[in-house]
C-alpha positions in Angstrom: 0.0 0.0 0.0 1.0 3.6 -0.4 0.8 6.4 2.2 -2.1 8.8 2.5 0.2 11.6 1.5 0.9 9.9 -1.9 -2.8 9.2 -2.7 -5.4 11.1 -4.5 -9.2 10.6 -4.2 -11.2 9.0 -7.0 -14.9 9.8 -6.6 -18.0 8.3 -8.1 -21.6 9.6 -7.5 -24.3 7.0 -8.4 -27.7 6.1 -7.2 -27.8 9.1 -4.9 -24.6 7.9 -3.1 -21.0 9.0 -3.2 -18.1 6.5 -3.3 -14.5 7.5 -2.8 -11.2 5.5 -2.9 -7.6 6.5 -2.2 -5.2 5.6 -4.9 -1.8 6.4 -6.4 -2.4 9.1 -9.1 -0.4 7.4 -11.9 -2.0 4.1 -11.2 -5.5 5.7 -11.2 -4.8 7.1 -14.7 -3.6 3.7 -15.9 -6.7 1.9 -14.4 -8.9 4.5 -16.1 -7.3 3.7 -19.4 -7.4 -0.1 -18.9 -3.6 0.0 -18.9 -2.9 -1.0 -15.3 -0.9 -4.3 -15.0 0.3 -4.2 -11.4 -1.1 -5.3 -8.1 -4.0 -3.1 -6.9 -3.1 -3.6 -3.3 0.3 -1.9 -4.0 -1.2 1.3 -5.3 -4.0 2.0 -2.9 -3.8 3.8 0.5 -6.7 1.8 2.0 -8.5 -1.4 1.1 -11.8 0.3 1.7 -14.6 2.3 0.1 -15.6 5.6 1.6 -18.5 7.9 1.5 -16.2 10.7 2.6 -12.5 9.7 2.6 -11.4 12.8 4.5 -13.7 12.0 7.4 -13.4 8.2 7.1 -17.2 7.8 6.6 -18.2 4.6 4.9 -21.4 3.9 2.8 -23.7 1.1 3.9 -23.0 -2.3 2.5 -26.5 -2.3 1.0 -25.5 0.7 -1.2 -22.3 -1.2 -2.4 -24.5 -4.2 -3.3 -27.0 -2.0 -5.1 -24.4 -0.2 -7.2 -21.6 -2.7 -7.7 -23.2 -6.1 -7.0 -20.5 -6.8 -4.4 -19.0 -5.5 -1.2 -15.5 -6.6 -2.0 -13.3 -3.4 -2.0 -10.8 -4.9 -4.5 -13.6 -5.3 -7.0 -15.2 -2.0 -6.3 -12.1 0.2 -6.3 -11.3 -0.1 -10.0 -14.9 0.6 -10.9 -15.0 3.8 -8.8 -11.8 4.9 -10.6 -13.0 3.9 -14.1 -16.5 5.4 -13.8 -15.7 8.3 -11.5 -13.4 11.4 -11.4 -9.9 11.7 -10.0 -9.7 14.5 -7.5 -6.4 16.2 -6.9 -5.6 19.3 -4.8 -3.5 22.2 -6.2 -0.5 21.0 -4.2 -0.9 17.4 -5.5 -1.2 18.8 -9.1 2.0 20.8 -8.6 3.9 17.9 -7.2 2.7 15.6 -10.0 3.6 18.2 -12.6 7.1 18.6 -11.2 7.6 14.8 -11.1 6.5 14.3 -14.7 8.5 17.3 -15.8 11.7 15.6 -14.4 10.7 12.3 -16.0 10.2 14.0 -19.4 13.6 15.7 -19.2 15.2 12.4 -18.4 13.4 10.6 -21.3 14.5 13.3 -23.8 18.0 13.4 -22.5 18.3 9.6 -22.7 17.2 9.5 -26.4 18.1 12.8 -27.9 21.2 14.0 -29.8 22.4 17.3 -31.3 22.5 16.7 -35.1 24.6 19.9 -35.5 27.3 18.6 -33.1 28.1 15.1 -34.6 25.1 13.7 -32.8 26.5 14.5 -29.4 24.1 14.0 -26.5 22.2 17.0 -25.0 23.0 17.4 -21.3 19.8 17.6 -19.2 20.5 21.2 -18.2 20.3 22.2 -21.9 17.0 20.3 -22.3 15.7 21.9 -19.1 16.7 25.4 -20.2 15.3 25.0 -23.7 12.0 23.8 -22.4 11.7 26.9 -20.2 12.0 29.0 -23.5 8.9 27.2 -24.9 5.2 27.4 -24.2 5.2 23.6 -23.5 3.9 22.6 -20.1 3.7 19.1 -18.8 0.2 17.7 -18.2 0.3 16.0 -14.8 -2.7 13.9 -15.8 -1.2 12.4 -18.9 1.5 9.7 -19.2 5.0 11.1 -20.0 5.3 8.8 -23.0 2.3 10.5 -24.7 3.9 14.0 -24.2 7.3 13.4 -25.6 6.4 14.2 -29.2 4.7 17.5 -28.3 7.7 18.4 -26.2 10.1 17.7 -29.1 8.0 19.8 -31.4 8.3 22.6 -29.0 12.0 22.2 -28.6 13.0 22.0 -32.3 12.7 25.8 -32.9 14.9 26.4 -29.8 17.7 23.8 -30.2 18.7 21.3 -32.8 17.4 17.9 -31.6 16.3 14.5 -32.7 15.8 11.1 -31.3 18.2 8.4 -32.4 20.0 5.2 -31.4 23.7 4.5 -31.7 25.6 1.3 -32.3 29.1 1.0 -30.7 31.7 -1.7 -31.0 33.9 -2.1 -27.9 37.0 -4.2 -27.4 37.9 -5.1 -23.9 41.5 -6.3 -23.1 41.9 -9.8 -21.7 42.9 -8.5 -18.3 39.4 -6.9 -17.9 37.3 -9.0 -20.2 35.9 -11.4 -17.7 34.2 -9.0 -15.4 33.8 -6.0 -17.7 31.9 -7.7 -20.5 29.3 -8.9 -18.0 28.6 -5.2 -17.1 28.9 -3.8 -20.6 26.6 -6.3 -22.3 23.7 -5.3 -20.1 23.9 -1.6 -21.2 22.0 -2.0 -24.5 21.0 -4.5 -27.1 23.9 -6.8 -27.7 24.0 -7.2 -31.5 27.0 -9.5 -31.6 30.0 -10.6 -29.5 33.2 -12.5 -30.1 36.1 -13.7 -27.9 39.4 -13.1 -29.5 42.4 -15.5 -29.5 44.3 -13.1 -27.2 41.5 -13.4 -24.6 40.0 -10.0 -25.3 36.3 -9.5 -25.8 34.5 -7.6 -28.6 30.9 -6.6 -28.4 28.6 -4.5 -30.5 25.7 -2.8 -28.7 22.9 -0.6 -29.7 21.3 1.9 -27.2 19.7 5.3 -27.1 22.1 7.9 -28.5 21.7 10.2 -25.5 23.4 7.6 -23.3 26.8 7.7 -25.1 28.6 9.4 -22.3 27.1 7.1 -19.7 28.3 4.1 -21.9 31.8 5.4 -22.2 32.0 6.1 -18.5 30.9 2.5 -17.8 33.4 1.1 -20.2 36.3 3.2 -18.7 35.3 2.4 -15.2 35.5 -1.4 -15.7 38.6 -1.4 -17.9 40.6 1.4 -16.3 40.4 3.3 -19.6 42.1 0.4 -21.6 39.1 -0.5 -23.8 38.7 0.7 -27.4 35.4 1.8 -28.8 34.1 2.6 -32.3 30.8 4.2 -33.3 29.4 2.2 -36.2 27.6 4.6 -38.6 27.1 2.2 -41.4 28.5 -0.9 -42.9 31.4 0.8 -44.6 32.3 3.6 -42.3 33.6 3.5 -38.8 34.1 6.5 -36.6 36.6 5.9 -33.8 36.2 7.5 -30.5 
């Protein structure tokens, strides 16, 4: 379960009665869209149905039977959310907006590059600053994924930006290959790998282009800077870092 401070109220008025439940705001939106795949007990603040959640008043069981054909809270809670309205305070809305804004910046930073700077990643500070110059505002009631395209449209007049993936080949010396390759191979999609006769390991990985610096930091950390990397741009051309 979540804390009361984390929860918002979903309210349904039906048959002259009011029914309220306390639920995580993001989970409530997912339930409302039939996209929730988690455990309901993990995203509610109380396994209960209220007439007034702020006072702790509960409706009579006869009303639950009349409206929902059951008194089981775990069956009723999703119905209240789906059929009712999600109530959030101004403070909750502000906090949700700040959280989703951070998630949006992280998502864009992870995937975006600067096409005018040899596809170098944009640092999060640049994304943050550029967003402030636009009219775009994060909607706290919408998933971050559905707002990325609109944010990019707003950013393009301000900074050169596009989403891309990058493919990098890395060769790890034999002295580090055993432990380093186990860490490196998890960073992205491992396209292919090969152990060399000298004991070194070569792997080719594809991952979001905005994570280039993170990848190089990881490689250097686990190889003491002894690994070699190459950005694979196409079949015929290799650009060496």
